[in-house]
mmCIF file of C-alpha atoms in Angstrom:
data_model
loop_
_atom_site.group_PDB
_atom_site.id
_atom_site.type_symbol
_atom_site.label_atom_id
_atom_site.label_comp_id
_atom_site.label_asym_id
_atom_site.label_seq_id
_atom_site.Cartn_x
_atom_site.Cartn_y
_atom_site.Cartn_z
ATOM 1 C CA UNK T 1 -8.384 -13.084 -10.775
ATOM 2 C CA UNK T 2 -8.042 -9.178 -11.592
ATOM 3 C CA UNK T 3 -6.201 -10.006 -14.510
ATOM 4 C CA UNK T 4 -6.604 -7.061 -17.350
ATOM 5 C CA UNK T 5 -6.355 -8.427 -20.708
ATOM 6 C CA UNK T 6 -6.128 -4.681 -21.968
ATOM 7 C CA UNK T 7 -2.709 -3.727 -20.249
ATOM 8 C CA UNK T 8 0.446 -3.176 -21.740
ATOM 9 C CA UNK T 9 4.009 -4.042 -20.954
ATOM 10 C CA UNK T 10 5.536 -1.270 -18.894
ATOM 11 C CA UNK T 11 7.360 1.321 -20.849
ATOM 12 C CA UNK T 12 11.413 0.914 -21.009
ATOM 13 C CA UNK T 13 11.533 4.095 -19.271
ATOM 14 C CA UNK T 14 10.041 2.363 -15.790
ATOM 15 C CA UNK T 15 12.473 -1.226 -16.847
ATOM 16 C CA UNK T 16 15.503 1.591 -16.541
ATOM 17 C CA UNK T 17 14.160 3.004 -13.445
ATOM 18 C CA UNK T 18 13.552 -0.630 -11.679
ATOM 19 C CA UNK T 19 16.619 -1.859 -13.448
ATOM 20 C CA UNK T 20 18.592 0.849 -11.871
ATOM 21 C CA UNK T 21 17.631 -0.441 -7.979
ATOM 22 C CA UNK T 22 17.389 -4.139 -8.712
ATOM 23 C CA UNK T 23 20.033 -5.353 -6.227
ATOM 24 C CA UNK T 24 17.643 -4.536 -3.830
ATOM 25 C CA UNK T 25 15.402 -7.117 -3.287
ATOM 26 C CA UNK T 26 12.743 -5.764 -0.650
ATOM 27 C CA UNK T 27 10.368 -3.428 -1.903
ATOM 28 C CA UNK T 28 8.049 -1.314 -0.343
ATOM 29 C CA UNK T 29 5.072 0.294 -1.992
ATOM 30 C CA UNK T 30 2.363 2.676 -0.041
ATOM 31 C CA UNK T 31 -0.527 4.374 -1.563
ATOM 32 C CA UNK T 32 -3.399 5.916 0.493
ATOM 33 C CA UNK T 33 -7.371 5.009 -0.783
ATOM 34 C CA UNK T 34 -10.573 6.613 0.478
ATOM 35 C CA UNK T 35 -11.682 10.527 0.737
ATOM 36 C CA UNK T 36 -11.507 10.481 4.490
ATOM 37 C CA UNK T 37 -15.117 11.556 6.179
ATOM 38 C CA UNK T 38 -16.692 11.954 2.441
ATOM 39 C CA UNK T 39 -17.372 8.457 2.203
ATOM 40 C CA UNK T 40 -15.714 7.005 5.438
ATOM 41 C CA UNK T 41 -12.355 6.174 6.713
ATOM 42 C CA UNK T 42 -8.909 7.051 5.078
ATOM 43 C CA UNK T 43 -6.852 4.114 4.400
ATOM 44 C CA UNK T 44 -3.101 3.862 3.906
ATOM 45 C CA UNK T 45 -2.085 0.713 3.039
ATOM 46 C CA UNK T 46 1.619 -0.832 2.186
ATOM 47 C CA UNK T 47 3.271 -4.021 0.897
ATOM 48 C CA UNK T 48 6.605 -5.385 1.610
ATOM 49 C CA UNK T 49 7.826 -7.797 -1.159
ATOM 50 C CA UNK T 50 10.865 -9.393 -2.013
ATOM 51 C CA UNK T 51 11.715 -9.392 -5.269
ATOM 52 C CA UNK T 52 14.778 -12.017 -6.312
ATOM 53 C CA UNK T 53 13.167 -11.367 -10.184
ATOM 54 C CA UNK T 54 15.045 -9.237 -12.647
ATOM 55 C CA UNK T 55 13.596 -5.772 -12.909
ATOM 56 C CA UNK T 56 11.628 -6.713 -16.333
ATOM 57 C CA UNK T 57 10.401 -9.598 -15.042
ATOM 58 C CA UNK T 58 9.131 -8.276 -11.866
ATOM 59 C CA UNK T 59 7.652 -6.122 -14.183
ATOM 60 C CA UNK T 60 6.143 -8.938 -16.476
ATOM 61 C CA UNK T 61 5.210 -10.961 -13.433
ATOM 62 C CA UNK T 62 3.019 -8.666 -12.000
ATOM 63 C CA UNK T 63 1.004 -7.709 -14.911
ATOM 64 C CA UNK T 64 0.593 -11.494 -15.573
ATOM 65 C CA UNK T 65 -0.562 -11.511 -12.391
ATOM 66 C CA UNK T 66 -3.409 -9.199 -13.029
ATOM 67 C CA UNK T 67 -1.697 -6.115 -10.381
ATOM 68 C CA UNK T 68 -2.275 -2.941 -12.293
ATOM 69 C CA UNK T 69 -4.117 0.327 -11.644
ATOM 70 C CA UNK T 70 -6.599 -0.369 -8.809
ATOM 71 C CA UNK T 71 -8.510 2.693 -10.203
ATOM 72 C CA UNK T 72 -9.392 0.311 -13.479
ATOM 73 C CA UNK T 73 -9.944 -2.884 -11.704
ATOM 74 C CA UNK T 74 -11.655 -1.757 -9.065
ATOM 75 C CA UNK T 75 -15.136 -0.194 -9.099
ATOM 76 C CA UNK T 76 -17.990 0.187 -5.914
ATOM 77 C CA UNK T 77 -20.189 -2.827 -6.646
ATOM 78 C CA UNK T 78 -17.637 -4.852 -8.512
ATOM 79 C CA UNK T 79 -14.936 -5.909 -5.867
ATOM 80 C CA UNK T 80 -15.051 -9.943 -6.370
ATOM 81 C CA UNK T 81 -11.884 -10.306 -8.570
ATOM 82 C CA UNK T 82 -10.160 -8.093 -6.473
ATOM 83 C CA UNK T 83 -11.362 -10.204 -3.508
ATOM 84 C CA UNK T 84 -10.693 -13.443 -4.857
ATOM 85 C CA UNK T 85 -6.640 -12.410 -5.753
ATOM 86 C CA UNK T 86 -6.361 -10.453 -2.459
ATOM 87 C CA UNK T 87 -7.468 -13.426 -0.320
ATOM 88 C CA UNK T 88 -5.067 -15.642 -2.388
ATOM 89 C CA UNK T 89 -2.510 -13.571 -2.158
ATOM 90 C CA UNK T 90 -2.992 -13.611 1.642
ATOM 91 C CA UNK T 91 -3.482 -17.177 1.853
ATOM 92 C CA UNK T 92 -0.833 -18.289 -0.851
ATOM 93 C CA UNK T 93 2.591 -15.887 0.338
ATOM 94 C CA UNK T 94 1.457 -15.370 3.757
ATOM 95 C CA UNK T 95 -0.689 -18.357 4.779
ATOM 96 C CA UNK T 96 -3.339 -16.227 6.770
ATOM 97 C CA UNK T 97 -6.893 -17.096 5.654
ATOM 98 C CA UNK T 98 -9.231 -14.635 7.312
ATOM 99 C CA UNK T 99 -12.860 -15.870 7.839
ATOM 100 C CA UNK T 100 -14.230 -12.376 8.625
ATOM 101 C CA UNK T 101 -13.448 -8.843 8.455
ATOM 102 C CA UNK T 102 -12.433 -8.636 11.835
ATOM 103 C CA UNK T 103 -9.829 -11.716 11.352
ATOM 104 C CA UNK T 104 -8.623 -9.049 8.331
ATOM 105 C CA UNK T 105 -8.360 -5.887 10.106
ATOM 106 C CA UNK T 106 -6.325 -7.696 13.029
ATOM 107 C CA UNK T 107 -4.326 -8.898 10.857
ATOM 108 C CA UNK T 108 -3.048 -5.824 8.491
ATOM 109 C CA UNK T 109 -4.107 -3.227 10.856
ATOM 110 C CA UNK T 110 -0.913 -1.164 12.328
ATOM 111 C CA UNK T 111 -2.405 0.556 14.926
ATOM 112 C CA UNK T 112 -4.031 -1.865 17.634
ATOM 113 C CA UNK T 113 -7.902 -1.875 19.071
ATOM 114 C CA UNK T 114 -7.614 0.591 21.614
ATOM 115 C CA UNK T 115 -5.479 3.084 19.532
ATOM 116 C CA UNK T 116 -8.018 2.888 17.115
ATOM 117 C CA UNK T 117 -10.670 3.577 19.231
ATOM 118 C CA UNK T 118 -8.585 6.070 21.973
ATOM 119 C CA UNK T 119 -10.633 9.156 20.923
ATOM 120 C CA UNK T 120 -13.889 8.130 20.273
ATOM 121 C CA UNK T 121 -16.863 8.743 23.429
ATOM 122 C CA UNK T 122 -17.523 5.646 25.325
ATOM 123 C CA UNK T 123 -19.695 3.031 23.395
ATOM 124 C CA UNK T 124 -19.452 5.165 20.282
ATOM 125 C CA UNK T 125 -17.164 3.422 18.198
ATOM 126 C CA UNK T 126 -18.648 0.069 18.605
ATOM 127 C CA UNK T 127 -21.663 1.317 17.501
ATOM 128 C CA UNK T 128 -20.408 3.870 14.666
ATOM 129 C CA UNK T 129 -17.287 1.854 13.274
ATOM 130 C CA UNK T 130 -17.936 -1.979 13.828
ATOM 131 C CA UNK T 131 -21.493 -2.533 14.155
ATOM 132 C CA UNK T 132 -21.510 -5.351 11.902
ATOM 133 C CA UNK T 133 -19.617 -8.487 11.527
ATOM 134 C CA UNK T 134 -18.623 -9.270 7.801
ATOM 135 C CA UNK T 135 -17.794 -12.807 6.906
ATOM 136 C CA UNK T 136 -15.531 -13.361 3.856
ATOM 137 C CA UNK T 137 -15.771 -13.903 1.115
ATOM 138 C CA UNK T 138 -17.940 -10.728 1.133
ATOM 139 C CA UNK T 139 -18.487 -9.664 -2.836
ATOM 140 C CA UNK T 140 -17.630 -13.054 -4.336
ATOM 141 C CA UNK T 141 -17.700 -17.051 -3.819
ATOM 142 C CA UNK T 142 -13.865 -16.567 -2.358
ATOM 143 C CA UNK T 143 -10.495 -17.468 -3.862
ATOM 144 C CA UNK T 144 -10.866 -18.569 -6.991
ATOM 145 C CA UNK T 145 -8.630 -21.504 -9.224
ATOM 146 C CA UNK T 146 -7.083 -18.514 -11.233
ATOM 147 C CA UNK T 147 -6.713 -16.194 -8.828
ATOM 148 C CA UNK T 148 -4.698 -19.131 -6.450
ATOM 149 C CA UNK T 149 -2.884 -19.933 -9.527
ATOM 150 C CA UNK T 150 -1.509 -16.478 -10.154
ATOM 151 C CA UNK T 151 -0.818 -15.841 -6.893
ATOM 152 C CA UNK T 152 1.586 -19.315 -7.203
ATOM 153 C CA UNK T 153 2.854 -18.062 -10.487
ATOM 154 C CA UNK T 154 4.006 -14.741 -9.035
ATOM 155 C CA UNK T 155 5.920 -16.033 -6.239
ATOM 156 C CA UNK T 156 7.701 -19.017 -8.796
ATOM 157 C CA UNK T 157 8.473 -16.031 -10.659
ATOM 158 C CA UNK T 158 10.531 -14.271 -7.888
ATOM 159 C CA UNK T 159 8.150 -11.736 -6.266
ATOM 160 C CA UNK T 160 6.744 -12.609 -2.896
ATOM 161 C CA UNK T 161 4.744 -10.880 -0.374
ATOM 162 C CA UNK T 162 5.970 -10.669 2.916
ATOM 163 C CA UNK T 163 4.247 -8.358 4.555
ATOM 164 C CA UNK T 164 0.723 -6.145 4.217
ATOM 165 C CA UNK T 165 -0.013 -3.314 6.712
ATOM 166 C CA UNK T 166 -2.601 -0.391 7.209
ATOM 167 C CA UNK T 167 -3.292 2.805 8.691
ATOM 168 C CA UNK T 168 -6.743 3.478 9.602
ATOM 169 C CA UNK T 169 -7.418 7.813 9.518
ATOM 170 C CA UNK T 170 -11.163 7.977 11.102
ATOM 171 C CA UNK T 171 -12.867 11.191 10.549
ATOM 172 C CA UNK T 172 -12.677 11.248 13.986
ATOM 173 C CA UNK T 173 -8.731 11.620 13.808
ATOM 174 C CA UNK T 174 -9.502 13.757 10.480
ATOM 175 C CA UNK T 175 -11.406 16.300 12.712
ATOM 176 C CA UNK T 176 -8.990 16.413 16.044
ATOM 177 C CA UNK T 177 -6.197 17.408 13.271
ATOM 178 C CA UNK T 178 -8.076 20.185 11.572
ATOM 179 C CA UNK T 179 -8.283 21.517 15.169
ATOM 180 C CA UNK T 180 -4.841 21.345 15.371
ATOM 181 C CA UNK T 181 -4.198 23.326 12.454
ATOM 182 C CA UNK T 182 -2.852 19.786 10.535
ATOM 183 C CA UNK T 183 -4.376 18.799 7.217
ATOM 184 C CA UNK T 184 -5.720 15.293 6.039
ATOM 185 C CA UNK T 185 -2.565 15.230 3.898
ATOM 186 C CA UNK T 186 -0.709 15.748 6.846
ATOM 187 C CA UNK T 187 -1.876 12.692 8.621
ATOM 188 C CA UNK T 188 -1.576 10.902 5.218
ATOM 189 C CA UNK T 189 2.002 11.200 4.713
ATOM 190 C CA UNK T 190 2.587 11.026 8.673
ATOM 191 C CA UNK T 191 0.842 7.193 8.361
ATOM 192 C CA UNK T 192 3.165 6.418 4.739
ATOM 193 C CA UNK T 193 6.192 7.131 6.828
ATOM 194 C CA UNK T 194 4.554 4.848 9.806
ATOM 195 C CA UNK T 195 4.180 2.555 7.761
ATOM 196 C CA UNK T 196 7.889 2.384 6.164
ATOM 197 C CA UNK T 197 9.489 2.252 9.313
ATOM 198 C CA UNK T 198 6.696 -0.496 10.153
ATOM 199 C CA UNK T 199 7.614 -2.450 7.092
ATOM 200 C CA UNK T 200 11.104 -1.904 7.258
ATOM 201 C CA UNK T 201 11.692 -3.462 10.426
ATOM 202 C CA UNK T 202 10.937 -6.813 8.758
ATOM 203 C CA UNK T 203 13.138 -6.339 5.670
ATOM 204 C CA UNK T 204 16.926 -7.524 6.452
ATOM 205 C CA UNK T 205 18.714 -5.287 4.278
ATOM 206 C CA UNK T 206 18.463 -1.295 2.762
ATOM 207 C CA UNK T 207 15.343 -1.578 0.491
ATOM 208 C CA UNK T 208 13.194 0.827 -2.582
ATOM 209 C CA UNK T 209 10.146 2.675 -1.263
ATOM 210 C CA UNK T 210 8.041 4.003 -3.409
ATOM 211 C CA UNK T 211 4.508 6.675 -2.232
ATOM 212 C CA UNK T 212 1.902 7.818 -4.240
ATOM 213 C CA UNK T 213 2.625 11.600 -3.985
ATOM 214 C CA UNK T 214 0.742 13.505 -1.663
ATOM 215 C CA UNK T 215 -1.544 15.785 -2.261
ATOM 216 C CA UNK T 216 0.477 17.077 -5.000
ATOM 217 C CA UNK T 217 3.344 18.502 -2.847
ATOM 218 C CA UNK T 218 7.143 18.121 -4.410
ATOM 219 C CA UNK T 219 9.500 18.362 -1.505
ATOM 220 C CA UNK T 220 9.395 15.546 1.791
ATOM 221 C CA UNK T 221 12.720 16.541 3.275
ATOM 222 C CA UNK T 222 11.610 17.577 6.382
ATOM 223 C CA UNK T 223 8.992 14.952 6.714
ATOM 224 C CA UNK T 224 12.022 12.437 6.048
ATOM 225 C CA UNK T 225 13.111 13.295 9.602
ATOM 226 C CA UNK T 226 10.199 11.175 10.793
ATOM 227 C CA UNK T 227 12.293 8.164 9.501
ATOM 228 C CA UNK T 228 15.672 9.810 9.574
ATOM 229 C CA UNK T 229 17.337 12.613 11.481
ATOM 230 C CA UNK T 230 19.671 13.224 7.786
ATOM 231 C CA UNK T 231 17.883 12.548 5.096
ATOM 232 C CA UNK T 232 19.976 13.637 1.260
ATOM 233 C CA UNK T 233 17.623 14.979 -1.118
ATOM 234 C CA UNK T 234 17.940 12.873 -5.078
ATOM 235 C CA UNK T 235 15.391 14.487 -6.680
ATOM 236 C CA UNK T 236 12.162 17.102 -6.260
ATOM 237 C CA UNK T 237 10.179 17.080 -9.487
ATOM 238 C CA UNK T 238 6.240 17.608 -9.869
ATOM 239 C CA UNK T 239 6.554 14.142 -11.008
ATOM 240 C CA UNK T 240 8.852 12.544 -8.119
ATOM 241 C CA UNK T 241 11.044 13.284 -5.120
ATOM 242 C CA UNK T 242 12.906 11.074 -4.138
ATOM 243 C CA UNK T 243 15.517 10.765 -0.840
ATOM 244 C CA UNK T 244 18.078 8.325 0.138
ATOM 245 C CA UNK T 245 17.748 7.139 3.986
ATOM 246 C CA UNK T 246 20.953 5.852 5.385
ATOM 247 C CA UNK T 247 20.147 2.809 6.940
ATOM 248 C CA UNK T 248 16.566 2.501 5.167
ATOM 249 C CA UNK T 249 17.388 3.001 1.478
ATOM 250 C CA UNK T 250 15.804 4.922 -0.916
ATOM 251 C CA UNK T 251 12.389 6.668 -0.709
ATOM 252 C CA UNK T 252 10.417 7.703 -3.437
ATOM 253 C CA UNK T 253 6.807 9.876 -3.420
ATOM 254 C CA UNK T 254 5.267 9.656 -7.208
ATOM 255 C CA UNK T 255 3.018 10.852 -9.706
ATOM 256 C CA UNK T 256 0.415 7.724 -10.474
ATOM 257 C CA UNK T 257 2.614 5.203 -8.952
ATOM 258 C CA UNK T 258 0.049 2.788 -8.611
ATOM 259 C CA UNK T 259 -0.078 2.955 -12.689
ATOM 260 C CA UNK T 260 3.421 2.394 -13.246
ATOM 261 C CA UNK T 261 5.148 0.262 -9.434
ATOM 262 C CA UNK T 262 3.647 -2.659 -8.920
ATOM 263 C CA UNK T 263 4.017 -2.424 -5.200
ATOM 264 C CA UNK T 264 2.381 0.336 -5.090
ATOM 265 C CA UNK T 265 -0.460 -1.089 -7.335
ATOM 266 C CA UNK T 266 -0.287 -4.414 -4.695
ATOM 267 C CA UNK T 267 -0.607 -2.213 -1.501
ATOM 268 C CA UNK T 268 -3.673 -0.225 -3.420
ATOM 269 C CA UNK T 269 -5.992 -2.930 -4.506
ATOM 270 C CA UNK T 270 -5.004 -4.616 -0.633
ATOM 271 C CA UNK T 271 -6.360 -1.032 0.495
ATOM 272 C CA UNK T 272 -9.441 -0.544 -1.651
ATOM 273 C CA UNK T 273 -10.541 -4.258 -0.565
ATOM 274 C CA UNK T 274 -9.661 -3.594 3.084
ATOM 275 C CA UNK T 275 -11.851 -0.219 3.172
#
């Protein structure tokens, strides 16, 4: 699989902060991949795991696993490793084995085919977004023996996915907001929160939620209302805000959080595959 020989334990500094939240056992982590009509769609993507591990060995499990920074395992023109543990992640903790692209996208996708397509013209979308089918494997020969085996090892170890969802931002949808006077970081956060309420619904208990920060911005209060009329404000740093959710749990935006939560680094690599 996408396993990086190169990476290092976490730092005790991200053990304490894991360590500090490890009664809770779902965990959400969102991160948003693409440059919106620059090189096509936006994606925002998020994982729901449950994690009965210990916070260091959640830690340890993933990087065994190979989940790390999807900005140093994944690279235009060299997507098969990310592929082949993606699809086995899929198939191994979820038991969906998609044969195309479509199969994929109907499967993760939050929004449904006719929200997708509600403001394009009439026969444009077809012909713009999904003119051609895509069987998988697409990059590689599929799911290979190690990337099936550490998919195994990381859910013996206590850290299963449960579910994987996206948000699809066309530059269609891109362009209708800019009308409106609403930025593409705008619609990014507005599909994060989607998503945690989304994700939430199929956790049984209050859960962690950790964002890749948006656009840089430090304070999410009165986004939070999205989610919850009351949200109580932990922390705004340039590094991380964070706000507790009654009902929800705690939700976190930070700094390179795909290079340090491994939910977040799950729901990225998911993402950069997916677009």
């Amino acid at each position: 699989g996408a396993r990086p020989e190169h990476r290092e334990r976490q730092p005790r500094t991200h053990r304490r902060l894991l360590g500090a939240v490890s009664a809770l056992s779902f965990r959400i982590g969102i991160d948003e991949n693409g440059l919106g009509p620059r090189l096509g769609p936006m994606l925002v993507t998020g994982v729901l795991l449950r994690v009965t591990a210990s916070a260091g060995d959640f830690l340890d499990a993933a990087r065994d696993a190979g989940i790390g920074d999807s900005k140093s395992l994944c690279a235009h023109g060299d997507m098969a490793a990310v592929e082949s543990f993606v699809l086995a992640m899929l198939a191994e903790h979820l038991g969906h084995a998609p044969a195309s692209l479509d199969a994929l996208y109907s499967h993760v996708s939050l929004l449904d085919d006719k929200a997708l397509r509600d403001l394009c013209p009439e026969g444009e979308a077809p012909r713009a977004c999904f003119a051609e089918a895509v069987a998988l494997p697409a990059f590689g020969e599929g799911i290979s023996a190690d990337s099936r085996k550490s998919a195994r090892a990381l859910g013996d170890a206590g850290v299963r996915l449960v579910a994987a969802r996206s948000v699809t931002v066309c530059a269609r949808r891109l362009n209708v907001a800019r009308e409106a006077g609403r930025s593409r970081f705008d619609l990014d956060l507005d599909a994060m929160l989607d998503l945690v309420v989304a994700l939430r619904a199929q956790a049984h208990e209050e859960l962690r939620v950790v964002c890749g920060k948006v656009g840089g911005r430090k304070a999410y209060a009165a986004a939070m209302t999205r989610v919850h009329p009351l949200p109580e404000t932990l922390e705004e740093t340039p590094a991380r805000s964070a706000y507790r959710l009654r009902g929800v749990g705690e939700v976190a935006f930070a700094r390179d959080a795909d290079a340090s939560d491994p939910a977040v680094a799950l729901a990225s690599l998911v993402g950069k595959y997916l677009r």
